[in-house]
Tab-separated table of C-alpha atoms and ligand atoms in Angstrom:
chain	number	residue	atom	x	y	z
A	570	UNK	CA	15.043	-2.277	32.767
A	571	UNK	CA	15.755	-5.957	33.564
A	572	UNK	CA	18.346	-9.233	32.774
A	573	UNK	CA	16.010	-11.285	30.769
A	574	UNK	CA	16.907	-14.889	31.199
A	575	UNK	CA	15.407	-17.409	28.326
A	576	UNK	CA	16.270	-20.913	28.915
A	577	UNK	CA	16.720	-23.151	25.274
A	578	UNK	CA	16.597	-26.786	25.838
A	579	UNK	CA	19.145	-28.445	23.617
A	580	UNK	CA	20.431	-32.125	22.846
A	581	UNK	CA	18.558	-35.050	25.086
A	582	UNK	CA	18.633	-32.610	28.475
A	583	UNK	CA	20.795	-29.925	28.330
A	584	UNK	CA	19.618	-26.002	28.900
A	585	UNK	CA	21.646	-23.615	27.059
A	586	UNK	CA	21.149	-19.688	28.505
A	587	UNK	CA	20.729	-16.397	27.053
A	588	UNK	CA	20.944	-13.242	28.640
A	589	UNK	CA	19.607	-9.762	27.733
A	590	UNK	CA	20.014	-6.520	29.347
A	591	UNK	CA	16.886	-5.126	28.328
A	592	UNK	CA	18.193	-1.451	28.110
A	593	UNK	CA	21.493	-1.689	26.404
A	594	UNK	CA	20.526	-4.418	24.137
A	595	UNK	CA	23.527	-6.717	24.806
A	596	UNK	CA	22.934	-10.544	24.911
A	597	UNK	CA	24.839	-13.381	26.011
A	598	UNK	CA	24.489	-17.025	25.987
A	599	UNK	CA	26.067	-19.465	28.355
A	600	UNK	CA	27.541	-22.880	27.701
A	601	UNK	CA	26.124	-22.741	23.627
A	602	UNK	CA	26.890	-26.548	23.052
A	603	UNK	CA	24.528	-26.601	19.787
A	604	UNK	CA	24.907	-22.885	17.792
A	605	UNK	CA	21.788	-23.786	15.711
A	606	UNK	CA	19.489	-23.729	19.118
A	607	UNK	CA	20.823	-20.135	19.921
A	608	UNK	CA	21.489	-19.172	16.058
A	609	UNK	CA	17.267	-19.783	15.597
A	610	UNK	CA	16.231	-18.119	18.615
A	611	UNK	CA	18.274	-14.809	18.196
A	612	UNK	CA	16.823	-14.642	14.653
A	613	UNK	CA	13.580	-15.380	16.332
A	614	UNK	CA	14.061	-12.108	17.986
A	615	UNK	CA	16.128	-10.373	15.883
A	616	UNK	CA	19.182	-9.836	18.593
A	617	UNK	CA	22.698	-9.937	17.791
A	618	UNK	CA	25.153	-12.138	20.072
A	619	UNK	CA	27.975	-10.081	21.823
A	620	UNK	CA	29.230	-12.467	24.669
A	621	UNK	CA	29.433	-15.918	25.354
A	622	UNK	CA	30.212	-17.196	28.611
A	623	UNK	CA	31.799	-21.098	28.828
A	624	UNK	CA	31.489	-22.909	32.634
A	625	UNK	CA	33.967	-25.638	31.358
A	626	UNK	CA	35.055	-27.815	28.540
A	627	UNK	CA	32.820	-30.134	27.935
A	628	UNK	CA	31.629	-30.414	24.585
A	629	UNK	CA	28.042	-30.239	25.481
A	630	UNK	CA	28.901	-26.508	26.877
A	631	UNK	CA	31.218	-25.742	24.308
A	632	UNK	CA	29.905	-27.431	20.678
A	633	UNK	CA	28.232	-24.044	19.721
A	634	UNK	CA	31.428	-21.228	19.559
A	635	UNK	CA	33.083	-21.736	16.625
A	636	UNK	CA	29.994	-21.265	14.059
A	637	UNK	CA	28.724	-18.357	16.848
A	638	UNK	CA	31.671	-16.515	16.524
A	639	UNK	CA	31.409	-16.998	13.213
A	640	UNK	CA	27.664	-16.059	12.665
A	641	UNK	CA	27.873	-13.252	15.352
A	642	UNK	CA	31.655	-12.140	16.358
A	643	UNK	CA	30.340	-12.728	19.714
A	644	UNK	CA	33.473	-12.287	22.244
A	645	UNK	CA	34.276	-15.663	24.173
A	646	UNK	CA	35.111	-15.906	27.626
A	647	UNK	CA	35.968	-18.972	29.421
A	648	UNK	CA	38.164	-20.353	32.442
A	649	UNK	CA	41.897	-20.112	31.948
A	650	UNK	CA	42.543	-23.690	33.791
A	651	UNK	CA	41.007	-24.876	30.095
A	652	UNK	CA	43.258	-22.402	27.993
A	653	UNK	CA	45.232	-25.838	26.356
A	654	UNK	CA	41.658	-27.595	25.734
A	655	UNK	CA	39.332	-25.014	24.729
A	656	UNK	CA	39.570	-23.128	21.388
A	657	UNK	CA	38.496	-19.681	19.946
A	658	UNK	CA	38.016	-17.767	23.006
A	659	UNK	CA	39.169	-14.188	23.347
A	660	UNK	CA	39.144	-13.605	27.686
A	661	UNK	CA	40.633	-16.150	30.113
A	662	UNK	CA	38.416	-16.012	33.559
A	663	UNK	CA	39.929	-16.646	37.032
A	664	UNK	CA	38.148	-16.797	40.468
A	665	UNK	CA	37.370	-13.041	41.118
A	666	UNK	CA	36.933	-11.918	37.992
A	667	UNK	CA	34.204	-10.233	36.261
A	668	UNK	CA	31.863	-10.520	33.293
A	669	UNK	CA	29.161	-8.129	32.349
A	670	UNK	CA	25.967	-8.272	30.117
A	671	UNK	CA	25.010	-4.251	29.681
A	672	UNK	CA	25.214	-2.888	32.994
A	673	UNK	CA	24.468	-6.165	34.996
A	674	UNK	CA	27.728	-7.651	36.728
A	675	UNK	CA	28.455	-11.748	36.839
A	676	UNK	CA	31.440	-12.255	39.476
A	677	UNK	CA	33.249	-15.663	38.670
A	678	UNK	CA	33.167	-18.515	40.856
A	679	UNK	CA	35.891	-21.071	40.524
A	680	UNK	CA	34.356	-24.300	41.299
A	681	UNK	CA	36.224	-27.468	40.603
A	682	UNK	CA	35.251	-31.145	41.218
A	683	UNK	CA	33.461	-31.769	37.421
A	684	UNK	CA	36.270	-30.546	35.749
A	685	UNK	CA	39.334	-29.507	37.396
A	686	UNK	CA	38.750	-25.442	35.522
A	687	UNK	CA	34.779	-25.181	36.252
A	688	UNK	CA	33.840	-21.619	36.908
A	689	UNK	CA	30.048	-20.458	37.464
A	690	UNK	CA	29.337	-16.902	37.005
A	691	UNK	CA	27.143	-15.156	39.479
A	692	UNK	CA	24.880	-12.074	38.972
A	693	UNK	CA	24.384	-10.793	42.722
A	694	UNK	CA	22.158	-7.920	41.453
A	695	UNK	CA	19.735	-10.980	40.516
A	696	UNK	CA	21.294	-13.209	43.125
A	697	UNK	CA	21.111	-15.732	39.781
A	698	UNK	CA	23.762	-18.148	39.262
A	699	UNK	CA	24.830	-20.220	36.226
A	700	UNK	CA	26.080	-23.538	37.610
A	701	UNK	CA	26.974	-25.082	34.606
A	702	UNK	CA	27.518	-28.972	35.517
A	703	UNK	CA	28.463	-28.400	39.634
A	704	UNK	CA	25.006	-27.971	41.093
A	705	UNK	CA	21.831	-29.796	39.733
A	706	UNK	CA	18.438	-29.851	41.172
A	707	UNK	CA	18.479	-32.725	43.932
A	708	UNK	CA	22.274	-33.651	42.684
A	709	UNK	CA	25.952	-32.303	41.599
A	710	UNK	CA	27.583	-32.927	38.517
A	711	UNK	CA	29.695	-36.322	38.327
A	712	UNK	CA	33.654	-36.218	39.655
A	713	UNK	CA	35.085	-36.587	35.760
A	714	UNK	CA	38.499	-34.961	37.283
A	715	UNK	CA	38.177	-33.604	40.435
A	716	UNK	CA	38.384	-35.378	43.702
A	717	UNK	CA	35.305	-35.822	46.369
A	718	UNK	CA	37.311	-32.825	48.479
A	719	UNK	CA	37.343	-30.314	45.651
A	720	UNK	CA	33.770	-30.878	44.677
A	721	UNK	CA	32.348	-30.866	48.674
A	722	UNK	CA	34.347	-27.477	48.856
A	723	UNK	CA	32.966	-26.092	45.436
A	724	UNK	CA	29.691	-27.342	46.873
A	725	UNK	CA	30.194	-25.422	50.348
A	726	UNK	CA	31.083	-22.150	48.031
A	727	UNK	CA	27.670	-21.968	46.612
A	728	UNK	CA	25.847	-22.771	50.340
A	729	UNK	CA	27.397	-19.475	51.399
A	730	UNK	CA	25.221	-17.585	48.691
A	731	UNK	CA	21.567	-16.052	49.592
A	732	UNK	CA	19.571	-18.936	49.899
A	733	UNK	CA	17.060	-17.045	47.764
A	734	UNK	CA	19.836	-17.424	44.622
A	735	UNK	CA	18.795	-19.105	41.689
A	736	UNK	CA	20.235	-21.722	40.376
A	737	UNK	CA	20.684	-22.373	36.126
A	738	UNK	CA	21.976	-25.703	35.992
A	739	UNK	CA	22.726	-26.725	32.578
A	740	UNK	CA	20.581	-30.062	32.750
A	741	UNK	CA	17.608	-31.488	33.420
A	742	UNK	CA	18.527	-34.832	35.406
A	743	UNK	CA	15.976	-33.518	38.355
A	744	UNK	CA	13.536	-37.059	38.297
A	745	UNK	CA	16.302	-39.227	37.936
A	746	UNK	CA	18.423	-37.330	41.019
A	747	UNK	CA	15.219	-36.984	43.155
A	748	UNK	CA	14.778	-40.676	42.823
A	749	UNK	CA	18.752	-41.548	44.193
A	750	UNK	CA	17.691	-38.877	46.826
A	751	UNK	CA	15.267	-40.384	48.383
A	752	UNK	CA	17.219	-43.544	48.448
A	753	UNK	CA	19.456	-41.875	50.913
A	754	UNK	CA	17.420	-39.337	52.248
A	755	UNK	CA	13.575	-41.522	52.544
A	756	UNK	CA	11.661	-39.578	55.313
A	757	UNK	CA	12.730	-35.797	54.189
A	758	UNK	CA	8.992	-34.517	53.422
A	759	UNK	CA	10.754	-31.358	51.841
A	760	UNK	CA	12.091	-34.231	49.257
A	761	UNK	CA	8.926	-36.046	49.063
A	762	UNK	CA	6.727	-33.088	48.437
A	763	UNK	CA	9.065	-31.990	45.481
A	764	UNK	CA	9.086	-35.160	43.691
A	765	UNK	CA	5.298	-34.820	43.690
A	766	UNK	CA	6.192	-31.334	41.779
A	767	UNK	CA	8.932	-32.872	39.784
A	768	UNK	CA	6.952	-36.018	38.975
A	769	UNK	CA	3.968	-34.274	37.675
A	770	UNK	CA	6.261	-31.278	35.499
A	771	UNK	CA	7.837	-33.920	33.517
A	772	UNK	CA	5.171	-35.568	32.667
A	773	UNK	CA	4.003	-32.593	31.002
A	774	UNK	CA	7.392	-32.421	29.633
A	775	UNK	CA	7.651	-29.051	31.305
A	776	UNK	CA	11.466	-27.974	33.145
A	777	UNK	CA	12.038	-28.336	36.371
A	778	UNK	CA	14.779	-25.779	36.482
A	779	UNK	CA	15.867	-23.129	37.361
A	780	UNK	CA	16.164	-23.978	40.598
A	781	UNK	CA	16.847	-21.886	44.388
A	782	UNK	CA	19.480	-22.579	47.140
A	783	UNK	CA	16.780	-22.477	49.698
A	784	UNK	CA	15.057	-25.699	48.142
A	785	UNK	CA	18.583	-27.414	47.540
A	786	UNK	CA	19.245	-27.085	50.747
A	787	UNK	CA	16.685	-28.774	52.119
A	788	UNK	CA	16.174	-31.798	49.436
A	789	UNK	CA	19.958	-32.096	47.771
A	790	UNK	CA	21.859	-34.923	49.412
A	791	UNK	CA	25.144	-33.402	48.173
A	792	UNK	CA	24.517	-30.432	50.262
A	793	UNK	CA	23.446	-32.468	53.612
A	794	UNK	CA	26.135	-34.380	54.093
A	795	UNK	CA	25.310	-33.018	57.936
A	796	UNK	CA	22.191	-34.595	58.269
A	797	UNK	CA	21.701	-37.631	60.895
A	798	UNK	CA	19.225	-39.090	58.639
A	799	UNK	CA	21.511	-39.018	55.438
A	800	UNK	CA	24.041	-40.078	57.929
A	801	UNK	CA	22.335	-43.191	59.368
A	802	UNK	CA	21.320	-44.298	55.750
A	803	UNK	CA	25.216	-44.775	54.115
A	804	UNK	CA	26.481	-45.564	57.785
A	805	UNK	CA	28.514	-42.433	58.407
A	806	UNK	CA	27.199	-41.507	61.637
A	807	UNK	CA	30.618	-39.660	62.907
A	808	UNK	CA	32.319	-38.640	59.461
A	809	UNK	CA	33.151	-35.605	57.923
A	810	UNK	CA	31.504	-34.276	56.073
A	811	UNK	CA	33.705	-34.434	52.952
A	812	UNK	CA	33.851	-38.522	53.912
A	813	UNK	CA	30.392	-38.109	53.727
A	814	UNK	CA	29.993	-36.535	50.408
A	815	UNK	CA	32.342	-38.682	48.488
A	816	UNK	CA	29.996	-41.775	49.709
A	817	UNK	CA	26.848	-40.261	48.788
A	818	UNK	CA	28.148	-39.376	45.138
A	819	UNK	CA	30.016	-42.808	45.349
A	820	UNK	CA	26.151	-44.709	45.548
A	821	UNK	CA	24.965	-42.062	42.682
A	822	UNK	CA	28.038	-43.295	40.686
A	823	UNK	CA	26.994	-46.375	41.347
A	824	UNK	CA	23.513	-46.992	40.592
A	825	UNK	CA	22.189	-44.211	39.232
A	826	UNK	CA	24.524	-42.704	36.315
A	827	UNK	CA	23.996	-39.320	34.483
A	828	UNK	CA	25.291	-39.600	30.562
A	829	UNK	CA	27.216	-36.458	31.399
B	1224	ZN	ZN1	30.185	-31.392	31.922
């Protein structure tokens, strides 16, 4: 008995999730932005769709529900900060709620900073965590509505997980955010040895993700806002550390840009 996790890569570089609890047979798929990606791989398998679970509004995350719910009468859960903006869904989730695939338990994490509504959901039995577009490997999702503040704090909310959580981020920007990291963070070997990883995965075209908090911690930027080296590099010696986060994401912003 287990929570099968199967990753579906979908558009340019986004990972849609499904979950299975192998002994009850009940599946759910996280942040379905295409339907036909998750329509071909349940009929692949033969599994019906009972739950989906939406991180935030974006249509990338959200593209899929209307011709799911059609195909599959799946039920549709999703943050209530997005009730005016997202459409079709049957449970509105606060901070402190819960969400269940078969017997496994997701708690849900209200994490603002992308959005203003982001949730993640969080299966402590598997100490697995679905991100959505907050955390990514070596970076954080870009401040579309949320200030610096919001998204350090949403940030510091994860750090207080087991560092042995894994994290299912919903794209696969890891190259392109290991490259701004070592502009600000240059002599982290941690950071260096990844990119060797990272570097040689994609060129077999092969993910990168999930991710675990343990290696964030040591190679993300946007989680080391305390670091004296990250510090001397953007010349914030004696900050705070949320003064220090909004300049590191201010250089991403900047020179590096994610699509989404
Ligand atoms: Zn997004």
């Amino acid at each position: 008995m287990s929570l099968e996790i199967h990753q579906l890569p979908a558009f340019d570089d986004n990972y849609l999730y499904i979950l299975r609890d192998t002994q009850s047979g009940e599946t759910a798929a996280v942040d379905p932005g295409d339907a036909s990606v998750i329509l071909k791989f349940l009929k692949n398998h033969r599994w019906p769709l009972h739950k989906i679970f939406i991180t935030h509004h974006h249509f990338d995350h959200t593209g899929g529900i209307a011709a799911l719910k059609q195909k599959t009468k799946a039920q549709v859960f999703a943050p209530k900060y997005d009730e005016h903006r997202i459409s079709q869904v049957d449970h509105w989730l606060e901070e402190g709620l819960e969400v269940t695939v078969g017997s496994y338990k997701a708690q849900v994490l209200f994490l603002p900073g992308h959005t203003l509504g982001h949730i993640a959901y969080y299966f402590a039995s598997e100490k697995a965590l679905f991100s959505g577009d907050v955390l990514f490997a070596m970076g954080c999702g870009r401040l579309f509505e949320g200030s610096p503040a919001q998204m350090y704090q949403s940030l510091e909310k994860i750090k207080t997980l087991p560092p042995e959580t894994k994290i299912y981020c919903a794209h696969e920007y890891t190259l392109a955010n290991g490259r701004f990291a070592l502009s600000v963070d240059p002599n982290n070997s941690d950071l260096l040895q990844r990119m060797d990883i990272v570097e040689n995965l994609r060129q077999k075209n092969q993910p990168t993700l999930p991710t675990d908090l343990q290696l964030e911690l040591k190679t993300n930027p946007f989680l080391r806002c305390h670091s004296p080296d990250i510090r001397k590099t953007v010349g914030l010696t004696t900050s705070p550390e949320p003064q220090v986060f909004a300049e590191i994401r201010k250089r991403k912003d900047q020179n590096y840009t994610d699509p989404i």
